[in-house]
Coordinates of C-alpha atoms in Angstrom, one line a residue:
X25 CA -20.5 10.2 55.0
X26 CA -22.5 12.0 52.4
X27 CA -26.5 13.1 51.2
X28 CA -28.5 10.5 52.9
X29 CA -26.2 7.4 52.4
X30 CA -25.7 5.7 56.2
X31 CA -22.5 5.8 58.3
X32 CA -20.8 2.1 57.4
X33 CA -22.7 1.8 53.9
X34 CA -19.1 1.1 53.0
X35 CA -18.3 -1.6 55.3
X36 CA -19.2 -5.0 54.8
X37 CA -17.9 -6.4 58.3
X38 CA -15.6 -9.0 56.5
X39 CA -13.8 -11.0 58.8
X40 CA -16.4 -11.0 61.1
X41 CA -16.8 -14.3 62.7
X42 CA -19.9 -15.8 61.4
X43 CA -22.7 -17.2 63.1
X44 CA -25.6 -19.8 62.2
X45 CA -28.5 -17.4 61.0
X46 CA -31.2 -19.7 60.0
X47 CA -34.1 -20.2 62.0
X48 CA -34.8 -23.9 60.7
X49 CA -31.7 -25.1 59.4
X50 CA -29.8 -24.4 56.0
X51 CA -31.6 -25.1 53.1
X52 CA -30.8 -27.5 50.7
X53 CA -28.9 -27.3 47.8
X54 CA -31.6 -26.7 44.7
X55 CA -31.0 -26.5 41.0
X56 CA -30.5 -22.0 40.2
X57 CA -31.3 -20.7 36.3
X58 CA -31.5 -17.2 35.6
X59 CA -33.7 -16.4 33.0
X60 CA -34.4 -13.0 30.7
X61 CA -35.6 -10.2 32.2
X62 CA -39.5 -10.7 32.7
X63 CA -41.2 -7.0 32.2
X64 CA -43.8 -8.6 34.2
X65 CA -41.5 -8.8 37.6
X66 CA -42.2 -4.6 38.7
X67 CA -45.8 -5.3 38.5
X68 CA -45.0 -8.5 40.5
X69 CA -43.5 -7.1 43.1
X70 CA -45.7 -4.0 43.1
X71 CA -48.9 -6.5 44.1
X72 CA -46.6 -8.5 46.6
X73 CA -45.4 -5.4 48.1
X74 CA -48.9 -3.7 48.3
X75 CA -50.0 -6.9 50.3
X76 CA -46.9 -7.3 52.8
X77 CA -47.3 -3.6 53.6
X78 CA -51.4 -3.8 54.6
X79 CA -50.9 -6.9 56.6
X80 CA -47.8 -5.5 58.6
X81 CA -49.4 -2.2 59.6
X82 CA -48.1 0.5 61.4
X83 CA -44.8 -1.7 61.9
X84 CA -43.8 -1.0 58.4
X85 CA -41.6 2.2 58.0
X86 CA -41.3 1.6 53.6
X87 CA -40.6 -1.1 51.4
X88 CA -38.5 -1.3 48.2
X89 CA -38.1 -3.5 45.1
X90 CA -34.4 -4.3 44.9
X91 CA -32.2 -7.2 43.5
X92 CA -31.9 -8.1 39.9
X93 CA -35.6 -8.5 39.3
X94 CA -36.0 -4.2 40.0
X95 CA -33.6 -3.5 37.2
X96 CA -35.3 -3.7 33.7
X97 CA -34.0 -5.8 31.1
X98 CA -32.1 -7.3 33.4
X99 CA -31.6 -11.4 33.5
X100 CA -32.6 -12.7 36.8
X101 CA -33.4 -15.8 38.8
X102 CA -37.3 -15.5 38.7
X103 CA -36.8 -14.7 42.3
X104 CA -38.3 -10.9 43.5
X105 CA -36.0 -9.7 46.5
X106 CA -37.8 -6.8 48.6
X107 CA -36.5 -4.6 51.4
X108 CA -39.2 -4.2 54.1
X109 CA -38.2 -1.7 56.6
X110 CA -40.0 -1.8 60.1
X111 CA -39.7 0.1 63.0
X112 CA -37.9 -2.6 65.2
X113 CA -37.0 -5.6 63.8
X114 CA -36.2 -7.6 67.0
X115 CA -40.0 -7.2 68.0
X116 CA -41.0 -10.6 65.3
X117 CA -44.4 -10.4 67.1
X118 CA -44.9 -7.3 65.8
X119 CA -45.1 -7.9 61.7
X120 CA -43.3 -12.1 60.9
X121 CA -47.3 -13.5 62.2
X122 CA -49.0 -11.4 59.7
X123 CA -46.7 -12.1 57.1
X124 CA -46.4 -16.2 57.9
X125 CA -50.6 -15.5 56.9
X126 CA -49.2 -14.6 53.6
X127 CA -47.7 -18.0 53.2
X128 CA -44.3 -16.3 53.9
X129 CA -41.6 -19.3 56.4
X130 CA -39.2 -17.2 58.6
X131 CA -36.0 -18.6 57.6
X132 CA -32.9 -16.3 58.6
X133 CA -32.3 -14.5 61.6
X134 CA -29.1 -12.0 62.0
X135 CA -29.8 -9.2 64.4
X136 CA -26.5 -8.2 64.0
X137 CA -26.8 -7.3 60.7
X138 CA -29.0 -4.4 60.9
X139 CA -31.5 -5.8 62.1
X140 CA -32.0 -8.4 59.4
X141 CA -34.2 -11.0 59.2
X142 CA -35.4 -12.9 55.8
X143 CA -38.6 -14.5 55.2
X144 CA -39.2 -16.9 52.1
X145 CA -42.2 -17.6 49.7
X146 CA -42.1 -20.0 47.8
X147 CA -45.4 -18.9 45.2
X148 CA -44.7 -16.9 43.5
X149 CA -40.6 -17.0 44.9
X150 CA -39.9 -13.9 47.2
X151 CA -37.0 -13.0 49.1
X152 CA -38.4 -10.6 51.9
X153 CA -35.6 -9.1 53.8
X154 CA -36.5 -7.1 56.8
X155 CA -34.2 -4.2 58.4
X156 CA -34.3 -1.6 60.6
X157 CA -34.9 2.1 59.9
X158 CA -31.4 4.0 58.8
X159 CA -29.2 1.0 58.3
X160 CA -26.7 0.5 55.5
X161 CA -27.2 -3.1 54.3
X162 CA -30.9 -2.0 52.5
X163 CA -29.5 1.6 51.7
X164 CA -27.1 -0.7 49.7
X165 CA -29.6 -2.8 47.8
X166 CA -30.9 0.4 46.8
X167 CA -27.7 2.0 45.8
X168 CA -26.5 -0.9 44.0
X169 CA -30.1 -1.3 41.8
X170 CA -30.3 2.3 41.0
X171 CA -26.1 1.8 39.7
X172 CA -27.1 -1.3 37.3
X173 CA -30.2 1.2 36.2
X174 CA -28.2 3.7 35.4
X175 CA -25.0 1.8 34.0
X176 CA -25.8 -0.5 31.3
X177 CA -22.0 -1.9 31.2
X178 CA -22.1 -3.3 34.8
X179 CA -25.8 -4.5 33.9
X180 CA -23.8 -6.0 31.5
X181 CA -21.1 -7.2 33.3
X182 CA -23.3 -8.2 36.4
X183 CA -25.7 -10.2 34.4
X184 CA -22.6 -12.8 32.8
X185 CA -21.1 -13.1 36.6
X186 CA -25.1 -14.2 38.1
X187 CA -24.9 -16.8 34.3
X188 CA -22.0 -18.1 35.4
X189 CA -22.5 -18.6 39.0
X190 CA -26.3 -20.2 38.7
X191 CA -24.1 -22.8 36.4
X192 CA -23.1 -26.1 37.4
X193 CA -24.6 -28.7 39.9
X194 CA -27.4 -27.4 42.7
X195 CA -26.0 -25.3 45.3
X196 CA -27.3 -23.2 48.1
X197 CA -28.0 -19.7 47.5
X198 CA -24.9 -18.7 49.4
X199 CA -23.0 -20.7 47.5
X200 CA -23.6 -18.8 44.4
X201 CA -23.6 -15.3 46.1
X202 CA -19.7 -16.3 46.8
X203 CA -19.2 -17.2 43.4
X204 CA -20.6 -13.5 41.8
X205 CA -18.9 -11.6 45.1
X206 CA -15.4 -10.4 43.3
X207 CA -17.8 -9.0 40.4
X208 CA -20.1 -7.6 42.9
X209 CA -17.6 -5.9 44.8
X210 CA -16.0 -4.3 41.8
X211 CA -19.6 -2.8 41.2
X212 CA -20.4 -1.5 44.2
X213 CA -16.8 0.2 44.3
X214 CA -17.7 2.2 41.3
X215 CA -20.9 3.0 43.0
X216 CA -19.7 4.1 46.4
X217 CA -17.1 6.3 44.5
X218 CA -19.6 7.9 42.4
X219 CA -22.1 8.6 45.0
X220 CA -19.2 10.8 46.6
X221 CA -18.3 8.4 49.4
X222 CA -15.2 9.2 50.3
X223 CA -12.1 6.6 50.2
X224 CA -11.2 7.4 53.2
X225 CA -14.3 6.1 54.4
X226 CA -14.4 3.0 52.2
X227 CA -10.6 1.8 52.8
X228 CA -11.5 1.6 57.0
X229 CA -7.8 1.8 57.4
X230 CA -6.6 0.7 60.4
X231 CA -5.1 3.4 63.1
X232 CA -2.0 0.7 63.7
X233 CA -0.7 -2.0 62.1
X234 CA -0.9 -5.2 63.1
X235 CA 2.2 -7.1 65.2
X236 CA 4.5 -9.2 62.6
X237 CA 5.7 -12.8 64.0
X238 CA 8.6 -12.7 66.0
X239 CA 9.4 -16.3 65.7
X240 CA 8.5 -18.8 63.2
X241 CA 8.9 -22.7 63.6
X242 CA 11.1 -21.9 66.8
X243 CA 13.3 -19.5 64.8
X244 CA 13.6 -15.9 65.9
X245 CA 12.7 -13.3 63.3
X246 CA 13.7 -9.6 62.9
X247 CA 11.8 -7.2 61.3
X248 CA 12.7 -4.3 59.3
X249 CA 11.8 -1.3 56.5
X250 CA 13.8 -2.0 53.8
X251 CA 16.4 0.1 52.1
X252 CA 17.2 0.8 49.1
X253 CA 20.5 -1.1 49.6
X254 CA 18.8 -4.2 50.3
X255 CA 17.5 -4.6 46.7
X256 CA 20.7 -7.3 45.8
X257 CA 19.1 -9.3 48.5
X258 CA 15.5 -8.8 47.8
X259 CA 16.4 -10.0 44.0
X260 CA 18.1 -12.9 45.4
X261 CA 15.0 -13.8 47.5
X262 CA 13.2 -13.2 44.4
X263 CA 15.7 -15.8 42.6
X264 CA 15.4 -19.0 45.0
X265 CA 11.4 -18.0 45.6
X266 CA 11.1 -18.2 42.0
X267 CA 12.6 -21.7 41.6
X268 CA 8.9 -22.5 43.0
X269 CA 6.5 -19.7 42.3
X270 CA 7.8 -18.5 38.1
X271 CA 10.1 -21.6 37.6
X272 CA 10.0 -20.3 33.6
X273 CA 10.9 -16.6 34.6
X274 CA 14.0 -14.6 36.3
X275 CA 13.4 -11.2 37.7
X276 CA 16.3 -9.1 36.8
X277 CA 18.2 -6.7 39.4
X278 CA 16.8 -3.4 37.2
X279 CA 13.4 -5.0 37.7
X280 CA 13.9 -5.3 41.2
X281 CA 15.0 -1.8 41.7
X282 CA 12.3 -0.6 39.3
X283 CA 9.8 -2.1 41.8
X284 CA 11.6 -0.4 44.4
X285 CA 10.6 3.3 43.5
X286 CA 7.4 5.9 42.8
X287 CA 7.1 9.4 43.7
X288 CA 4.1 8.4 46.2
X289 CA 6.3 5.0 48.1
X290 CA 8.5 5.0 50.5
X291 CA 10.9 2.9 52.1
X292 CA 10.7 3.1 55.7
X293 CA 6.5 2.9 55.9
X294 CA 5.6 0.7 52.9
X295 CA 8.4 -1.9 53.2
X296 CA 9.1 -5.0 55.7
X297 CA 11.7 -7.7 55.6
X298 CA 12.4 -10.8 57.9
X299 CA 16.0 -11.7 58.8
X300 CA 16.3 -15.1 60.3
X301 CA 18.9 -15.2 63.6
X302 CA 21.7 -16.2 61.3
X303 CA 20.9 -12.7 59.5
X304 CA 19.6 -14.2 56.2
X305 CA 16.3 -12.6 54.5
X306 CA 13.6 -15.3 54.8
X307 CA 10.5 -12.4 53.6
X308 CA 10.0 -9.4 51.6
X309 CA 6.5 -7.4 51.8
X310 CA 5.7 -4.2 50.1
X311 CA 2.3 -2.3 49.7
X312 CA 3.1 0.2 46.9
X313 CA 0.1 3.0 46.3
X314 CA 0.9 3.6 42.1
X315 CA 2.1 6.6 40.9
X316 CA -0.7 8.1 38.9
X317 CA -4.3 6.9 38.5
X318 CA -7.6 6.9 36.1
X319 CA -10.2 4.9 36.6
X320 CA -9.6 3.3 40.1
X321 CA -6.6 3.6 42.9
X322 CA -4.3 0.9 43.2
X323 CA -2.0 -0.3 46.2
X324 CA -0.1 -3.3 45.3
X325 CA 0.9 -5.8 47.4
X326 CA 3.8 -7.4 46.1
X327 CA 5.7 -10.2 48.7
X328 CA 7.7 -13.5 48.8
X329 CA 8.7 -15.2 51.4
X330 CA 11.9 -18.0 51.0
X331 CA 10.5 -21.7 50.3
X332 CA 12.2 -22.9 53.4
X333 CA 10.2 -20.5 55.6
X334 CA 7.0 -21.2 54.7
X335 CA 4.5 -22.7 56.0
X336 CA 4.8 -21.1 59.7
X337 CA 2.6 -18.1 59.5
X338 CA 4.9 -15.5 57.9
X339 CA 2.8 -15.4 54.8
X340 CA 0.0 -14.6 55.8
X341 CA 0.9 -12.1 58.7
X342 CA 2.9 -10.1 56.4
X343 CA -0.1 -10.3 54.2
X344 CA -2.4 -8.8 57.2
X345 CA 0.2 -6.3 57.4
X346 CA 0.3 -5.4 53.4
X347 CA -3.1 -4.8 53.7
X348 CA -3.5 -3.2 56.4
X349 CA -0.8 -0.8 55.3
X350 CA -2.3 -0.8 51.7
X351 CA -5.3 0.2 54.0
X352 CA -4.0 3.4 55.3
X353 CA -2.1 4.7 51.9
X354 CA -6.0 4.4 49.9
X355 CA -7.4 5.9 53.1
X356 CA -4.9 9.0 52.1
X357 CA -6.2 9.7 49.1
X358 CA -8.7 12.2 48.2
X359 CA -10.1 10.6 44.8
X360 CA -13.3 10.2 43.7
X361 CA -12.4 6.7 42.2
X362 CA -12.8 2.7 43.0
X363 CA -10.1 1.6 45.2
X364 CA -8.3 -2.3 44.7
X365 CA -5.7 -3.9 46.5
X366 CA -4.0 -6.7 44.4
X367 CA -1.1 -9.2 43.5
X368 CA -0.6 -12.4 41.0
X369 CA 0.2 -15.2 41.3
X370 CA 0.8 -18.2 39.2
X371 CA -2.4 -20.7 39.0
X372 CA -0.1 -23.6 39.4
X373 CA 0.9 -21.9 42.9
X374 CA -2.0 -23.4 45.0
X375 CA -0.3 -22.4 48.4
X376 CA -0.4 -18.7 47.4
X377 CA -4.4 -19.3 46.2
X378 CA -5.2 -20.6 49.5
X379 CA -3.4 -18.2 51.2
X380 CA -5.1 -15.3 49.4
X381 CA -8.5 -17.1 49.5
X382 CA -8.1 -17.2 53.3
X383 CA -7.4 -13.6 53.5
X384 CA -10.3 -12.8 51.5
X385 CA -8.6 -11.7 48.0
X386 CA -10.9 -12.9 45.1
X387 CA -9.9 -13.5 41.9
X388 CA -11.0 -10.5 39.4
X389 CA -8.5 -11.2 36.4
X390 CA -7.0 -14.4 33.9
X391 CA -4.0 -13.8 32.3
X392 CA -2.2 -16.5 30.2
X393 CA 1.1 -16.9 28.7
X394 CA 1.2 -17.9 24.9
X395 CA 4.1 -19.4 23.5
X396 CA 5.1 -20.2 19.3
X397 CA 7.9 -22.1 18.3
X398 CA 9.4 -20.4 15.4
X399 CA 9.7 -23.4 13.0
X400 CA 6.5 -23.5 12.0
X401 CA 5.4 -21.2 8.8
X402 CA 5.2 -17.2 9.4
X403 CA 2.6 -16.0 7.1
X404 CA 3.5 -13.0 5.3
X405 CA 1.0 -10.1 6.2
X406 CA 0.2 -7.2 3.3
X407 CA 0.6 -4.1 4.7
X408 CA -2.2 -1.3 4.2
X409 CA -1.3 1.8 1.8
X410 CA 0.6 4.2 3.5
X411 CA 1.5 2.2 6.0
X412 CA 5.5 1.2 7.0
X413 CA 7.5 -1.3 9.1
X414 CA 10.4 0.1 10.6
X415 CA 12.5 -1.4 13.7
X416 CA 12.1 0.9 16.7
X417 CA 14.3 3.0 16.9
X418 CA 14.7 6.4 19.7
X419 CA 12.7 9.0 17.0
X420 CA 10.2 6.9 17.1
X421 CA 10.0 6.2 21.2
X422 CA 7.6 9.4 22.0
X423 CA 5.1 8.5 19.0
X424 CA 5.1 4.5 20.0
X425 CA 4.3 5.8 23.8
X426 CA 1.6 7.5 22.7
X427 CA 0.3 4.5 20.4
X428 CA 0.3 1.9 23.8
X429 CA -1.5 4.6 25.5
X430 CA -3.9 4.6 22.9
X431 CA -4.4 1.1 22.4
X432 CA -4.7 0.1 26.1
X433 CA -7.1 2.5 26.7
X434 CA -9.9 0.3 26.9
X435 CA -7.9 -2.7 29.0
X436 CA -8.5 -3.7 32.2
X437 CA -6.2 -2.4 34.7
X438 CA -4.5 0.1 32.6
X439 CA -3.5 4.0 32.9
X440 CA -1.7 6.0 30.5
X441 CA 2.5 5.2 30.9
X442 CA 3.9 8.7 31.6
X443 CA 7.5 10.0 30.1
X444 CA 9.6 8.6 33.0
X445 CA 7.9 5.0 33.1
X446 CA 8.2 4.8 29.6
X447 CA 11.5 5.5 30.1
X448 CA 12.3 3.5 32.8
X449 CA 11.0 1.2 31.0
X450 CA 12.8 1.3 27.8
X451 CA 15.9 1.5 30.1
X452 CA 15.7 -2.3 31.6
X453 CA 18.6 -4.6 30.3
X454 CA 16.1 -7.0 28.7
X455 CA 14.6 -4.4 26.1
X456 CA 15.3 -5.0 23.2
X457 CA 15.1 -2.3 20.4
X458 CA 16.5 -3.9 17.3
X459 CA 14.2 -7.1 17.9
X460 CA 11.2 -4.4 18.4
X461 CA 8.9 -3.6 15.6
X462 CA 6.7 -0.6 14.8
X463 CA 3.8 0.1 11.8
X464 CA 3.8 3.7 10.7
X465 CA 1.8 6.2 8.9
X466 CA 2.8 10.0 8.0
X467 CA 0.7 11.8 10.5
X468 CA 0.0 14.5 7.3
X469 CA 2.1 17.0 9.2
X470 CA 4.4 20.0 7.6
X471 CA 7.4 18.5 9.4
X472 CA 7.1 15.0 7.7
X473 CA 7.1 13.3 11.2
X474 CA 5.2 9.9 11.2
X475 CA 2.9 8.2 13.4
X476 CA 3.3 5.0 15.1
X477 CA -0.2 3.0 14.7
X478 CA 1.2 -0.2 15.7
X479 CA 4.1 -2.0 17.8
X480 CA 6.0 -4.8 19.1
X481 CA 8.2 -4.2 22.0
X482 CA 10.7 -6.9 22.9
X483 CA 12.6 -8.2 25.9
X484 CA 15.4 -10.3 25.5
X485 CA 16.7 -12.6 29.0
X486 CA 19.7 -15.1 28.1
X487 CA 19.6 -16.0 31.8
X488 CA 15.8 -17.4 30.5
X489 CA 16.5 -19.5 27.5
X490 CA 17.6 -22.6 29.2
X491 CA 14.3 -22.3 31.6
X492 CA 12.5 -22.6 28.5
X493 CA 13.6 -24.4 25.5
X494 CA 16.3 -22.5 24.2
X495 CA 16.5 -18.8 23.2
X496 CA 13.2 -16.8 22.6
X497 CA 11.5 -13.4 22.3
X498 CA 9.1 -12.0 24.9
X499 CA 7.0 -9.7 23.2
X500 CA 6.3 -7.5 26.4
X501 CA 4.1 -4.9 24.3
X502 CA 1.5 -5.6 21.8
X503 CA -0.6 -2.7 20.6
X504 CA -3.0 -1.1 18.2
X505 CA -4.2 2.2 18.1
X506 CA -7.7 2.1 18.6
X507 CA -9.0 4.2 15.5
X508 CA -6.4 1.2 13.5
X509 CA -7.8 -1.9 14.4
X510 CA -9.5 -4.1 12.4
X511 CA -7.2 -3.7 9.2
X512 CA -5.0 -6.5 10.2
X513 CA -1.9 -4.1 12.1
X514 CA -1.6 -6.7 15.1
X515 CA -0.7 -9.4 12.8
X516 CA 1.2 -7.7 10.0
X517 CA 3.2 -6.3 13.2
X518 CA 3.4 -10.0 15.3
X519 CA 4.7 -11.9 11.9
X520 CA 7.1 -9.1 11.6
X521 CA 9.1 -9.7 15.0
X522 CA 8.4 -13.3 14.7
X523 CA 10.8 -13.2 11.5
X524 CA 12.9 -11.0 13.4
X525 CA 13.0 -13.8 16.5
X526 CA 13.8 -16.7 14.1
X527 CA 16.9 -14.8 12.0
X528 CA 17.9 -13.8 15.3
X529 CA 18.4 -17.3 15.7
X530 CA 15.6 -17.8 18.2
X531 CA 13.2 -20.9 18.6
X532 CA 10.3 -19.6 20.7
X533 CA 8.2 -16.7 21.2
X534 CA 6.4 -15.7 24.0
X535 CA 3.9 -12.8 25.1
X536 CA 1.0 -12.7 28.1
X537 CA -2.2 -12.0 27.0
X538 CA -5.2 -11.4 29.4
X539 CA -7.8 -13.9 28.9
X540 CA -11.0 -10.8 28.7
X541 CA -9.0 -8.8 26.4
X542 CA -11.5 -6.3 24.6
X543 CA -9.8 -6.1 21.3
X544 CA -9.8 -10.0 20.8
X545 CA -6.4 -10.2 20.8
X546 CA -6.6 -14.3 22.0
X547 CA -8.4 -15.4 19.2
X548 CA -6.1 -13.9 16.8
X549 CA -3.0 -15.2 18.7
X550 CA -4.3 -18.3 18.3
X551 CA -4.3 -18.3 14.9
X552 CA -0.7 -17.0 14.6
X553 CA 0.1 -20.5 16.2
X554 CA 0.6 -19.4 19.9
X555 CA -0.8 -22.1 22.4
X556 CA -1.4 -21.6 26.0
X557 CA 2.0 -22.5 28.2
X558 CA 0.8 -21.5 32.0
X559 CA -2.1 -19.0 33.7
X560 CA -1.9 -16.3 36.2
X561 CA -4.3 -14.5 38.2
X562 CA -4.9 -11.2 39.5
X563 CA -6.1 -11.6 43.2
X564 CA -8.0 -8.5 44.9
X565 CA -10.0 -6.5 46.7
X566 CA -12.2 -3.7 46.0
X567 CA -12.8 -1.0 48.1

């Protein structure tokens, strides 16, 4: 580990089977609010603290201020959460009497848990949790208080996930500690990374991975890596799975093979398929560590298994067995950066939710899918001085990479493309260059070369039109550079293709838009007359 943080600070012992912690029964469900920051809560929990600390003695090794209330500005419930440390918490008879003098009720009890016990007041609320000297659940608090101190953006982004949790009907305080965890996880995998944790430590990959079923519903299974001559059959799987899971959208075989590559993946350890007895592929699993990274390390977790096979277990064993796997490639990396583990699925698919919420994977991201049909009026958009359409076209491929890089700096998820996945990219059978549209500008260079502020890229899939209403456009890249937006580029350069699409001879557009884009981009879809068609989900875990 490293400095002063604990051994484990990283683990959270999930999956560990719970037990019943309260010392007189759950509480009820009560009515949550959080409220502005009060600048009076310090000085609050300065006098509360002062008072815990003479009654309890010599039994008290320190106490700390943590939770939302210890972070100024802040919104909070007006509850103040403090850390009392004390020199064995199993001895009760030495420090919960002088504290139940206080007016303090001993409610939880989880020696397990470093030692932790909670006692509750209810004037003014407290939360007093008690640990033992050197553990890491209070080194967390602290770590985590001093983050959201020192990091106004996950103040930020902490303080909407606590709104939207405390909303709704009363609930127990567990209850909306489950609803905030996916945004609490992200946080404290920024923080462990930039305390110097290293990911080794925080992915606790496993030294083996676990057994995979060798029968399912009676049926014997065989296990294998894959190949790269099993990606015909892996796209077929793909095909009959998607009848259920993307009944609007085909996988092509390039896709597939796409999928099938990166300079850090590899076949034989990252791979597993299921052949039933009669030979045929009934399950596909991957865990894929990405190529290149920025602000976090990603293993994805891509799998399918065929609609006749599920339901017996295969699921969500090759899902222990992604992660596990996923486990061990994040615990190979020396980065100082958040870790995630993720897939999508479709919200309609409430199999795969269930499956995911079982295993743990939260959801951390919306993404929905627009669609326009292109009868309706397309609104001519003026153009800025010095500032050009043109249809994409290879000269302009390098300068429209480095525009999306630009523009999707600032989005979730996102890393700069690189020349070969740009490439490889531009290289599927559904791209579409003379249905793709760029805005340019002369960059002011000698050599007359222009700059690519804007862009449209399109995909084209005949094998898709009769899924969805007849033939139609997928604009699969929409971007502005940064420095650009504001001067109405995204729509001059949307109405653009959208003419392009309908004397093409197309009815509908499509494009996926995520649902917390920063640039706005959903609002102004909506006025170009796209409407929400279907919703997908990143599901994930942080580490």
């Amino acid at each position: 580990m490293t400095g002063s943080l604990p051994a484990g600070i990283a683990d959270f012992r999930d999956g560990t089977e719970p037990t019943d912690p309260w010392v007189a029964g759950e509480p009820l469900p009560e009515a949550l609010a959080v409220v502005p920051a009060n600048p009076d809560w310090p000085e609050r929990a300065r006098l509360l603290g002062d008072a815990i600390l003479a009654a309890v003695g010599d039994a008290a090794v320190s106490l700390e201020h943590v939770g939302s209330t210890a972070v100024p500005g802040l919104p909070a419930k007006d509850v103040i959460d403090l850390d009392l440390i004390v020199l064995d918490p199993d001895d009760e008879a030495g420090y919960v009497p002088a504290l139940t003098a206080l007016g303090y009720r001993h409610t939880v009890r989880e020696p397990a848990l470093d030692g932790h016990r909670m006692l509750r007041l209810d004037d003014p609320r407290v939360n007093l949790h008690v640990f033992a000297p050197g553990t890491a659940e209070p080194a967390r608090h602290i770590l985590f208080r001093d983050w959201l101190r020192a990091n106004p953006d996950d103040a930020k982004r902490y303080a909407e996930a606590k709104t939207a949790a405390a909303e709704g009907a009363p609930q127990t305080a567990m209850a909306y500690n489950r609803r905030k965890h996916a945004t609490v996880r992200e946080i404290y995998a920024r923080a462990f990374a930039a305390a110097g944790v290293p990911l080794g430590d925080r992915a606790l990959a496993p030294t083996t991975l676990p057994e995979l079923p060798r029968t399912a519903g009676g049926e014997p299974l065989n296990w294998r890596p894959a190949t790269d001559a099993d990606a015909e059959a892996i796209w077929e799987l793909f095909r009959v799975a998607g009848n259920v899971d993307h009944p609007h959208e085909l996988y092509g075989l390039d896709l597939v093979k796409l999928w099938l590559t990166g300079d850090r993946f590899t076949f034989a350890t990252d791979t597993v398929l299921a052949f039933s007895q009669a030979g045929a592929l009934v399950a596909f699993g991957e865990a894929k560590l990405d190529d290149d990274w920025r602000d976090q390390v990603d293993v994805f977790i891509d799998g399918v298994v065929h609609p006749e096979w599920r339901g017996l277990g295969i699921g969500s064993a090759m899902l222990a067995w992604q992660e596990a796997r996923g486990r061990q490639l994040l615990g190979g990396v020396e980065a100082g950066l958040p870790g995630m583990l993720s897939f999508g699925a479709r919200e309609a698919n409430t199999d795969i939710l269930a499956l995911a919420a079982d295993a743990g994977y939260l959801p951390v991201r919306w993404w929905m899918e627009l669609g326009r049909p292109l009868a309706d009026e397309i609104a001519v958009r003026d153009l800025p001085a010095g500032v050009e359409l043109r249809t994409f076209a290879p000269e302009l491929s390098e300068s429209t990479r480095l525009a999306v890089n630009d523009a999707f700096r600032d989005h979730w998820g996102s890393r700069p493309m690189t020349e070969r996945e740009w490439t490889d990219e531009l290289e599927l059978d559904e791209f579409s260059p003379e249905l793709s549209r760029v805005l340019v500008t002369d960059s002011g260079e000698s050599d007359g070369q222009v700059r690519v502020v804007a862009a449209v890229l399109t995909e084209v899939n005949e094998d898709e039109w009769a899924l969805n209403g007849g033939p139609f456009g997928y604009m699969s890249t929409i971007g502005v550079v940064r420095e650009w937006r504001g001067k109405g580029l995204s729509s001059a350069v949307i109405s653009a293709a959208l003419e392009a699409y309908r004397k093409a001879g197309f009815v509908n557009a499509l494009l996926d838009v995520d649902s917390a884009n920063p640039s706005g981009a959903l609002g102004m879809y909506e006025r170009l007359g796209f409407q929400a068609r279907d919703r997908s989900v990143t599901l994930a875990k942080w580490v």
